[in-house]
Amino acid sequence: MSHAPTSLDALRQRAGSVLMHTYTRQPLSIESGHGVWVRTDDGRELIDLVGGIGVNVLGHAHPAVRQALSEQSARLIHTSNLYFTAPQVELAERLVATAFPARVFLCNSGAEASETAIKLVRKWGRSRRGGATGMVVLKGGFHGRTLGALAATAQPRYREPFEPLPAGFVHVAAELDAIAAAAGEGIAAVMLEPIQGETGVVPLPDELVAGVRALCDERDLLLVVDEVQTGMGRTGRWWAHQHAGITPDVMTVAKGLGGGVPVAAVLAGPRADVFEPGDHGSTFGGNPLATAVACAVLRTIAEERLVGRAARMGEYLRESLLSLRSQGVPVATVRGRGLMLALVLDEPIAAAAGRAALGSGVIVNAIGDSVLRLLPALTITEEEVDEAVRRLGEAFAAVRAEDAS
Ligand SMILES: Cc1ncc(COP(=O)(O)O)c(C=O)c1O
């Protein structure tokens, strides 16, 4: 069945009546996609530098994803976790091979992975740390929208409407002294994102990540690393914590894992692997369809050497963005790693630039006043970067022209 093409205006009106008003959507009705390109209802082709918020690591409609979806859907879609299925076991093996010795719990979203990690920490703390179950989490971090994940997230605007939230989270600045001061009695773990994505692609220095690892070793705490946005090769290593040369005890994975199909995972190293039968579960978690696709995604990233490519193309994109300065674009800096970048502006024009970019045929994600976040597919080519940056230059010129008029 294909859905009849529907104009943006008609769709917006219908959505207003039937969808909860949880999202501020961009004025685009996207009907199809291919690689880094998407096509709208009115036939426009845009370069997608947001990639479903870091999900479409292989771009849209990659043959490996399509083949895995079609073959597995013809064989077996869902069984529940009452039985064994081969794709699930293969996915866990493939994940562990890219990361560290661990056992894997499979679920469906980043928030669910965060909840799983929080439960692991609590169980570990009860049995191994004399009942200490608290977690030190970092200001600027984001771990999802469910209650536990929200409690671990610092920004008041996400949290306040939903209080009271579960207790036991201490929010501190992303500084070693502050983390050490908070990691006292009652604390079982520290949780961090190596690059804080939702707050504007803010990398934690490698020395800080390594320092937190050393602190956790010294104080017998678990280190939980949220790689939901930074993982799957995007930063130029399979996992961003690998830049710091450390191994976490627990790692959460989602977004790019299924190349667009919802699937998530939690890896627990030997010290943290404390779940027993009955402790946790998820009806859909690790179902054959999602895990077969995720296996195809991991295999394709390895076969097409996309991790190294993300590092190289990330540098190319960074230099290209910096070159916009020569056209008078107020670029303060480009921060981030690999293909997880933020174009940081000297002026509060991010929202206007994001809107103008749509007009010029490129999709970027405005965060706050002055950040444009870019999370393109790892398959993006130099020619596509050149064209995207040319279109961005056009968009900034349009913003300037509008300001002047
Ligand atoms: C670092 C991080 N953790 C967790 C989440 C939550 O993931 P999901 O939206 O799949 O629940 C996100 C989502 O943006 C994220 O960026």
Short mmCIF file of C-alpha atoms and ligand atoms in Angstrom, two decimals:
data_model
loop_
_atom_site.label_atom_id
_atom_site.label_comp_id
_atom_site.label_asym_id
_atom_site.label_seq_id
_atom_site.Cartn_x
_atom_site.Cartn_y
_atom_site.Cartn_z
CA MET A 1 0.00 0.00 0.00
CA SER A 2 1.34 3.46 -0.79
CA HIS A 3 0.02 6.60 0.85
CA ALA A 4 -1.50 9.12 -1.53
CA PRO A 5 0.76 12.18 -1.90
CA THR A 6 -0.51 14.84 0.43
CA SER A 7 0.36 18.51 0.39
CA LEU A 8 2.12 20.08 3.33
CA ASP A 9 -0.81 22.35 4.14
CA ALA A 10 -3.38 19.55 4.10
CA LEU A 11 -1.17 17.31 6.20
CA ARG A 12 -0.44 20.07 8.71
CA GLN A 13 -4.14 20.68 9.15
CA ARG A 14 -5.00 17.00 9.58
CA ALA A 15 -2.09 16.49 11.98
CA GLY A 16 -3.28 19.42 14.07
CA SER A 17 -6.56 17.61 14.72
CA VAL A 18 -5.27 14.11 15.44
CA LEU A 19 -1.64 14.20 16.61
CA MET A 20 -0.66 15.37 20.09
CA HIS A 21 1.09 18.70 19.93
CA THR A 22 4.43 17.38 21.18
CA TYR A 23 6.65 18.56 18.33
CA THR A 24 7.41 21.86 16.64
CA ARG A 25 7.71 20.49 13.13
CA GLN A 26 9.57 22.10 10.24
CA PRO A 27 7.38 23.02 7.25
CA LEU A 28 8.28 19.96 5.17
CA SER A 29 6.21 16.99 4.10
CA ILE A 30 8.79 14.34 3.21
CA GLU A 31 7.61 11.57 0.91
CA SER A 32 10.77 9.65 0.06
CA GLY A 33 14.49 9.58 0.61
CA HIS A 34 17.62 8.19 -1.00
CA GLY A 35 21.09 8.43 0.53
CA VAL A 36 21.41 11.92 2.03
CA TRP A 37 18.62 13.26 -0.19
CA VAL A 38 14.92 13.59 0.64
CA ARG A 39 12.04 14.48 -1.66
CA THR A 40 9.07 16.55 -0.52
CA ASP A 41 5.40 16.45 -1.54
CA ASP A 42 6.00 19.27 -4.02
CA GLY A 43 8.90 17.46 -5.70
CA ARG A 44 11.78 19.41 -4.11
CA GLU A 45 15.04 17.54 -3.40
CA LEU A 46 16.79 18.55 -0.18
CA ILE A 47 20.12 17.42 1.30
CA ASP A 48 19.38 15.97 4.73
CA LEU A 49 22.19 16.85 7.15
CA VAL A 50 20.11 15.82 10.19
CA GLY A 51 19.59 12.19 9.20
CA GLY A 52 16.56 11.55 11.39
CA ILE A 53 18.55 13.04 14.35
CA GLY A 54 21.55 10.81 13.87
CA VAL A 55 19.55 7.68 13.05
CA ASN A 56 20.04 7.21 9.31
CA VAL A 57 23.73 6.31 9.48
CA LEU A 58 23.53 4.59 6.07
CA GLY A 59 21.29 7.30 4.61
CA HIS A 60 17.76 6.74 3.37
CA ALA A 61 16.76 3.52 1.59
CA HIS A 62 20.18 1.83 1.78
CA PRO A 63 20.08 -1.50 -0.11
CA ALA A 64 21.46 -3.44 2.88
CA VAL A 65 18.66 -2.15 5.15
CA ARG A 66 16.01 -2.79 2.52
CA GLN A 67 17.27 -6.30 1.85
CA ALA A 68 17.42 -7.24 5.54
CA LEU A 69 13.93 -5.82 6.10
CA SER A 70 12.42 -7.63 3.18
CA GLU A 71 14.13 -11.00 3.76
CA GLN A 72 13.55 -11.07 7.51
CA SER A 73 9.96 -9.85 7.23
CA ALA A 74 9.24 -12.79 4.93
CA ARG A 75 10.81 -15.22 7.42
CA LEU A 76 9.93 -14.07 10.97
CA ILE A 77 9.07 -10.67 12.44
CA HIS A 78 8.33 -11.27 16.09
CA THR A 79 8.37 -14.09 18.62
CA SER A 80 8.83 -12.42 22.07
CA ASN A 81 11.77 -13.27 24.30
CA LEU A 82 10.28 -16.56 25.44
CA TYR A 83 12.36 -18.27 22.72
CA PHE A 84 15.74 -18.04 20.98
CA THR A 85 16.12 -16.32 17.63
CA ALA A 86 19.36 -16.20 15.67
CA PRO A 87 19.43 -12.49 14.60
CA GLN A 88 19.24 -11.40 18.25
CA VAL A 89 22.24 -13.50 19.27
CA GLU A 90 24.18 -12.42 16.19
CA LEU A 91 23.50 -8.75 16.94
CA ALA A 92 24.78 -9.10 20.51
CA GLU A 93 27.93 -10.84 19.21
CA ARG A 94 28.51 -8.13 16.62
CA LEU A 95 28.02 -5.32 19.16
CA VAL A 96 30.39 -6.86 21.68
CA ALA A 97 33.01 -7.33 18.94
CA THR A 98 33.03 -3.57 18.29
CA ALA A 99 33.04 -2.56 21.95
CA PHE A 100 34.23 -4.54 25.01
CA PRO A 101 33.55 -7.91 26.70
CA ALA A 102 29.93 -7.63 27.80
CA ARG A 103 26.48 -9.12 27.80
CA VAL A 104 23.73 -7.31 25.94
CA PHE A 105 20.11 -6.41 26.69
CA LEU A 106 18.10 -5.45 23.62
CA CYS A 107 15.29 -2.90 23.66
CA ASN A 108 13.67 -0.32 21.41
CA SER A 109 14.74 3.27 22.07
CA GLY A 110 17.36 5.43 23.72
CA ALA A 111 15.12 6.22 26.67
CA GLU A 112 14.44 2.53 27.24
CA ALA A 113 18.19 1.88 27.14
CA SER A 114 18.70 4.62 29.76
CA GLU A 115 16.03 3.05 31.99
CA THR A 116 17.75 -0.31 31.64
CA ALA A 117 21.11 1.18 32.60
CA ILE A 118 19.58 2.91 35.63
CA LYS A 119 18.00 -0.37 36.81
CA LEU A 120 21.34 -2.17 36.33
CA VAL A 121 23.10 0.45 38.46
CA ARG A 122 20.46 0.18 41.19
CA LYS A 123 20.62 -3.61 41.32
CA TRP A 124 24.43 -3.50 41.33
CA GLY A 125 24.48 -0.88 44.07
CA ARG A 126 22.07 -2.82 46.27
CA SER A 127 24.05 -6.04 46.09
CA ARG A 128 27.64 -4.79 45.63
CA ARG A 129 27.80 -1.34 47.23
CA GLY A 130 25.93 -1.77 50.47
CA GLY A 131 22.71 -0.28 49.12
CA ALA A 132 24.18 2.80 47.42
CA THR A 133 22.05 3.39 44.32
CA GLY A 134 22.63 7.06 43.44
CA MET A 135 24.00 8.33 40.14
CA VAL A 136 26.09 11.38 39.36
CA VAL A 137 24.94 12.82 36.03
CA LEU A 138 26.19 15.85 34.14
CA LYS A 139 24.62 19.23 33.48
CA GLY A 140 24.10 19.55 29.74
CA GLY A 141 23.39 15.83 29.46
CA PHE A 142 20.28 14.30 27.89
CA HIS A 143 19.20 10.71 28.39
CA GLY A 144 15.58 10.54 27.20
CA ARG A 145 11.99 11.43 28.08
CA THR A 146 10.77 8.60 30.30
CA LEU A 147 10.71 9.30 34.03
CA GLY A 148 14.02 7.70 35.01
CA ALA A 149 15.82 9.05 31.94
CA LEU A 150 14.32 12.50 32.63
CA ALA A 151 15.50 12.33 36.22
CA ALA A 152 19.00 11.73 34.82
CA THR A 153 18.62 14.73 32.47
CA ALA A 154 19.53 18.10 33.94
CA GLN A 155 17.72 20.74 31.88
CA PRO A 156 14.79 22.15 33.87
CA ARG A 157 12.65 22.72 30.78
CA TYR A 158 12.48 18.98 30.11
CA ARG A 159 11.99 18.01 33.76
CA GLU A 160 9.92 20.53 35.61
CA PRO A 161 6.46 19.89 34.11
CA PHE A 162 6.74 16.23 35.11
CA GLU A 163 8.02 16.42 38.66
CA PRO A 164 8.14 14.60 40.99
CA LEU A 165 10.76 12.48 39.23
CA PRO A 166 12.54 9.44 40.67
CA ALA A 167 15.10 10.47 43.29
CA GLY A 168 18.75 9.51 43.46
CA PHE A 169 20.34 11.65 40.72
CA VAL A 170 22.93 14.34 41.48
CA HIS A 171 23.49 16.83 38.65
CA VAL A 172 26.89 18.44 38.50
CA ALA A 173 28.99 20.50 36.08
CA ALA A 174 31.02 18.47 33.58
CA GLU A 175 34.23 18.97 35.58
CA LEU A 176 36.29 16.34 37.33
CA ASP A 177 36.40 18.18 40.68
CA ALA A 178 32.63 18.59 40.73
CA ILE A 179 32.07 14.95 39.79
CA ALA A 180 34.55 13.76 42.43
CA ALA A 181 32.92 15.96 45.09
CA ALA A 182 29.47 14.55 44.27
CA ALA A 183 30.58 10.91 44.02
CA GLY A 184 30.45 10.24 47.74
CA GLU A 185 28.21 8.25 50.03
CA GLY A 186 25.11 6.78 48.42
CA ILE A 187 26.51 6.97 44.88
CA ALA A 188 26.92 3.86 42.75
CA ALA A 189 27.70 5.25 39.29
CA VAL A 190 28.57 8.18 37.06
CA MET A 191 26.71 8.51 33.74
CA LEU A 192 27.89 10.72 30.85
CA GLU A 193 27.62 11.33 27.11
CA PRO A 194 31.08 11.71 25.54
CA ILE A 195 29.61 14.48 23.36
CA GLN A 196 26.47 16.15 24.69
CA GLY A 197 24.28 16.13 21.60
CA GLU A 198 20.94 17.64 22.51
CA THR A 199 22.50 20.65 24.23
CA GLY A 200 24.39 21.61 21.09
CA VAL A 201 27.14 19.06 20.40
CA VAL A 202 29.37 19.84 23.37
CA PRO A 203 32.31 17.39 23.55
CA LEU A 204 33.68 16.38 26.93
CA PRO A 205 37.50 16.53 26.82
CA ASP A 206 39.08 13.06 26.52
CA GLU A 207 41.05 13.80 29.72
CA LEU A 208 37.78 14.35 31.58
CA VAL A 209 36.33 11.04 30.35
CA ALA A 210 39.57 9.26 31.29
CA GLY A 211 39.58 11.06 34.65
CA VAL A 212 36.03 9.91 35.40
CA ARG A 213 37.03 6.33 34.53
CA ALA A 214 39.97 6.56 36.98
CA LEU A 215 37.69 8.06 39.65
CA CYS A 216 35.16 5.25 39.21
CA ASP A 217 37.95 2.66 39.57
CA GLU A 218 39.33 4.37 42.64
CA ARG A 219 35.92 4.63 44.37
CA ASP A 220 34.47 1.35 43.09
CA LEU A 221 31.71 3.00 41.04
CA LEU A 222 30.23 2.00 37.69
CA LEU A 223 30.86 4.20 34.65
CA VAL A 224 27.81 4.36 32.36
CA VAL A 225 28.43 5.87 28.93
CA ASP A 226 25.44 7.01 26.86
CA GLU A 227 26.44 6.43 23.22
CA VAL A 228 22.90 6.78 21.88
CA GLN A 229 23.87 9.76 19.69
CA THR A 230 27.66 9.39 19.55
CA GLY A 231 27.80 5.68 18.66
CA MET A 232 27.80 3.55 15.51
CA GLY A 233 30.98 5.09 14.10
CA ARG A 234 29.64 8.62 13.83
CA THR A 235 32.56 10.28 15.65
CA GLY A 236 35.26 8.39 13.74
CA ARG A 237 35.55 5.50 16.22
CA TRP A 238 32.91 2.83 16.72
CA TRP A 239 32.14 4.40 20.12
CA ALA A 240 33.09 7.91 21.17
CA HIS A 241 34.53 6.78 24.54
CA GLN A 242 37.21 4.92 22.55
CA HIS A 243 38.82 8.28 21.71
CA ALA A 244 39.60 8.58 25.42
CA GLY A 245 41.12 5.07 25.52
CA ILE A 246 38.75 3.85 28.24
CA THR A 247 36.26 1.01 28.71
CA PRO A 248 32.96 1.78 30.45
CA ASP A 249 31.09 -0.70 32.63
CA VAL A 250 27.77 -0.01 30.91
CA MET A 251 27.04 1.47 27.47
CA THR A 252 23.70 2.49 25.98
CA VAL A 253 23.15 2.37 22.20
CA ALA A 254 20.14 3.33 20.04
CA LYS A 255 19.51 5.79 17.17
CA GLY A 256 21.79 4.56 14.34
CA LEU A 257 21.78 0.93 15.42
CA GLY A 258 18.81 0.01 13.23
CA GLY A 259 19.54 2.46 10.40
CA GLY A 260 15.99 3.80 10.89
CA VAL A 261 14.29 0.78 12.44
CA PRO A 262 13.71 1.18 16.19
CA VAL A 263 16.18 -0.95 18.14
CA ALA A 264 18.44 -0.22 21.11
CA ALA A 265 20.91 -2.03 23.32
CA VAL A 266 22.64 -1.92 26.66
CA LEU A 267 26.04 -3.54 27.07
CA ALA A 268 27.16 -4.48 30.58
CA GLY A 269 30.75 -5.50 31.27
CA PRO A 270 31.44 -8.38 33.68
CA ARG A 271 31.37 -6.15 36.79
CA ALA A 272 27.96 -4.68 35.94
CA ASP A 273 26.27 -7.78 34.52
CA VAL A 274 23.89 -8.32 37.44
CA PHE A 275 20.46 -8.93 35.92
CA GLU A 276 18.85 -12.29 36.64
CA PRO A 277 15.74 -13.87 35.13
CA GLY A 278 12.72 -11.71 35.91
CA ASP A 279 14.69 -8.50 36.59
CA HIS A 280 13.95 -6.81 33.29
CA GLY A 281 12.21 -7.35 29.98
CA SER A 282 10.65 -5.84 26.87
CA THR A 283 8.06 -7.47 24.63
CA PHE A 284 9.44 -6.05 21.40
CA GLY A 285 13.06 -5.84 22.59
CA GLY A 286 15.44 -7.59 20.21
CA ASN A 287 12.76 -8.90 17.88
CA PRO A 288 14.02 -10.74 14.77
CA LEU A 289 13.07 -7.99 12.33
CA ALA A 290 14.83 -5.15 14.17
CA THR A 291 17.88 -7.22 15.07
CA ALA A 292 18.32 -8.61 11.54
CA VAL A 293 18.35 -5.04 10.23
CA ALA A 294 20.77 -3.93 12.96
CA CYS A 295 23.09 -6.82 12.01
CA ALA A 296 22.98 -5.58 8.42
CA VAL A 297 23.79 -2.04 9.57
CA LEU A 298 26.80 -3.16 11.64
CA ARG A 299 28.01 -5.40 8.80
CA THR A 300 27.67 -2.60 6.24
CA ILE A 301 29.49 -0.06 8.43
CA ALA A 302 32.38 -2.54 8.70
CA GLU A 303 32.36 -3.62 5.03
CA GLU A 304 32.14 -0.08 3.67
CA ARG A 305 34.72 1.14 6.25
CA LEU A 306 32.36 3.90 7.30
CA VAL A 307 33.97 4.54 10.70
CA GLY A 308 37.20 5.81 9.16
CA ARG A 309 35.16 7.53 6.49
CA ALA A 310 33.16 9.41 9.18
CA ALA A 311 36.46 10.74 10.56
CA ARG A 312 37.70 11.86 7.12
CA MET A 313 34.39 13.29 5.88
CA GLY A 314 33.91 14.97 9.25
CA GLU A 315 37.17 16.86 8.77
CA TYR A 316 36.15 17.75 5.22
CA LEU A 317 32.77 19.02 6.41
CA ARG A 318 34.41 20.97 9.27
CA GLU A 319 36.83 22.73 6.89
CA SER A 320 34.04 23.43 4.40
CA LEU A 321 31.87 24.97 7.12
CA LEU A 322 34.76 27.10 8.38
CA SER A 323 35.30 28.34 4.82
CA LEU A 324 31.85 29.98 4.99
CA ARG A 325 33.63 32.75 6.93
CA SER A 326 35.06 33.98 3.63
CA GLN A 327 31.46 34.73 2.55
CA GLY A 328 30.85 36.79 5.69
CA VAL A 329 28.96 34.06 7.59
CA PRO A 330 29.45 34.71 11.33
CA VAL A 331 31.02 31.32 12.15
CA ALA A 332 32.40 31.34 15.71
CA THR A 333 33.64 27.76 15.54
CA VAL A 334 32.80 24.25 14.37
CA ARG A 335 32.80 21.81 17.27
CA GLY A 336 32.27 18.07 17.59
CA ARG A 337 33.92 15.00 16.14
CA GLY A 338 33.61 13.08 12.89
CA LEU A 339 30.13 13.54 11.44
CA MET A 340 28.66 14.86 14.69
CA LEU A 341 29.26 18.58 14.30
CA ALA A 342 27.86 21.93 15.39
CA LEU A 343 28.26 25.09 13.37
CA VAL A 344 28.42 27.66 16.16
CA LEU A 345 27.47 31.19 15.14
CA ASP A 346 28.60 34.52 16.57
CA GLU A 347 25.09 35.91 16.19
CA PRO A 348 21.71 34.63 17.44
CA ILE A 349 20.47 33.68 13.97
CA ALA A 350 20.34 29.87 14.18
CA ALA A 351 16.55 29.60 13.85
CA ALA A 352 16.43 32.05 10.92
CA ALA A 353 19.34 30.24 9.24
CA GLY A 354 17.62 26.86 9.75
CA ARG A 355 14.46 28.19 8.09
CA ALA A 356 16.40 29.80 5.23
CA ALA A 357 18.35 26.55 4.75
CA LEU A 358 15.09 24.73 3.97
CA GLY A 359 14.42 27.32 1.29
CA SER A 360 17.90 26.71 -0.13
CA GLY A 361 17.42 22.95 -0.10
CA VAL A 362 19.40 21.71 2.91
CA ILE A 363 18.13 20.43 6.25
CA VAL A 364 20.00 21.37 9.44
CA ASN A 365 18.92 21.34 13.09
CA ALA A 366 18.87 24.68 14.94
CA ILE A 367 19.56 24.39 18.69
CA GLY A 368 19.10 27.48 20.86
CA ASP A 369 20.13 30.86 19.43
CA SER A 370 23.40 30.09 17.77
CA VAL A 371 23.98 26.39 17.00
CA LEU A 372 23.24 24.40 13.86
CA ARG A 373 23.65 20.66 14.53
CA LEU A 374 24.73 18.36 11.70
CA LEU A 375 24.41 14.56 11.90
CA PRO A 376 24.50 13.42 8.26
CA ALA A 377 24.66 9.84 7.00
CA LEU A 378 28.16 8.34 7.24
CA THR A 379 27.86 7.64 3.50
CA ILE A 380 27.82 11.34 2.50
CA THR A 381 30.23 12.14 -0.37
CA GLU A 382 32.55 15.12 -0.86
CA GLU A 383 30.35 16.35 -3.70
CA GLU A 384 27.31 16.23 -1.42
CA VAL A 385 29.19 18.13 1.31
CA ASP A 386 30.22 20.75 -1.28
CA GLU A 387 26.64 21.14 -2.48
CA ALA A 388 25.23 21.25 1.07
CA VAL A 389 27.69 23.93 2.15
CA ARG A 390 27.04 25.92 -1.03
CA ARG A 391 23.31 25.82 -0.21
CA LEU A 392 24.04 26.85 3.40
CA GLY A 393 26.03 29.83 2.11
CA GLU A 394 22.99 30.80 0.06
CA ALA A 395 20.77 30.46 3.13
CA PHE A 396 22.98 32.78 5.21
CA ALA A 397 22.96 35.31 2.37
CA ALA A 398 19.15 35.17 2.41
CA VAL A 399 19.12 35.79 6.19
CA ARG A 400 21.40 38.82 5.72
CA ALA A 401 19.23 40.16 2.90
CA GLU A 402 16.11 39.77 5.07
CA ASP A 403 17.80 41.60 7.97
CA ALA A 404 18.82 44.43 5.68
CA SER A 405 15.33 44.89 4.19
C1 LIG B 1 22.37 10.91 24.26
C2 LIG B 1 20.94 10.49 24.17
N1 LIG B 1 20.46 9.60 25.05
C3 LIG B 1 19.18 9.17 25.00
C4 LIG B 1 18.31 9.68 24.07
C5 LIG B 1 16.89 9.21 24.02
O1 LIG B 1 16.69 8.44 22.89
P1 LIG B 1 15.20 8.14 22.33
O2 LIG B 1 14.70 9.42 21.76
O3 LIG B 1 15.42 7.06 21.32
O4 LIG B 1 14.39 7.66 23.49
C6 LIG B 1 18.76 10.63 23.14
C7 LIG B 1 17.84 11.19 22.14
O5 LIG B 1 18.07 12.20 21.53
C8 LIG B 1 20.11 11.03 23.19
O6 LIG B 1 20.59 11.94 22.34
#
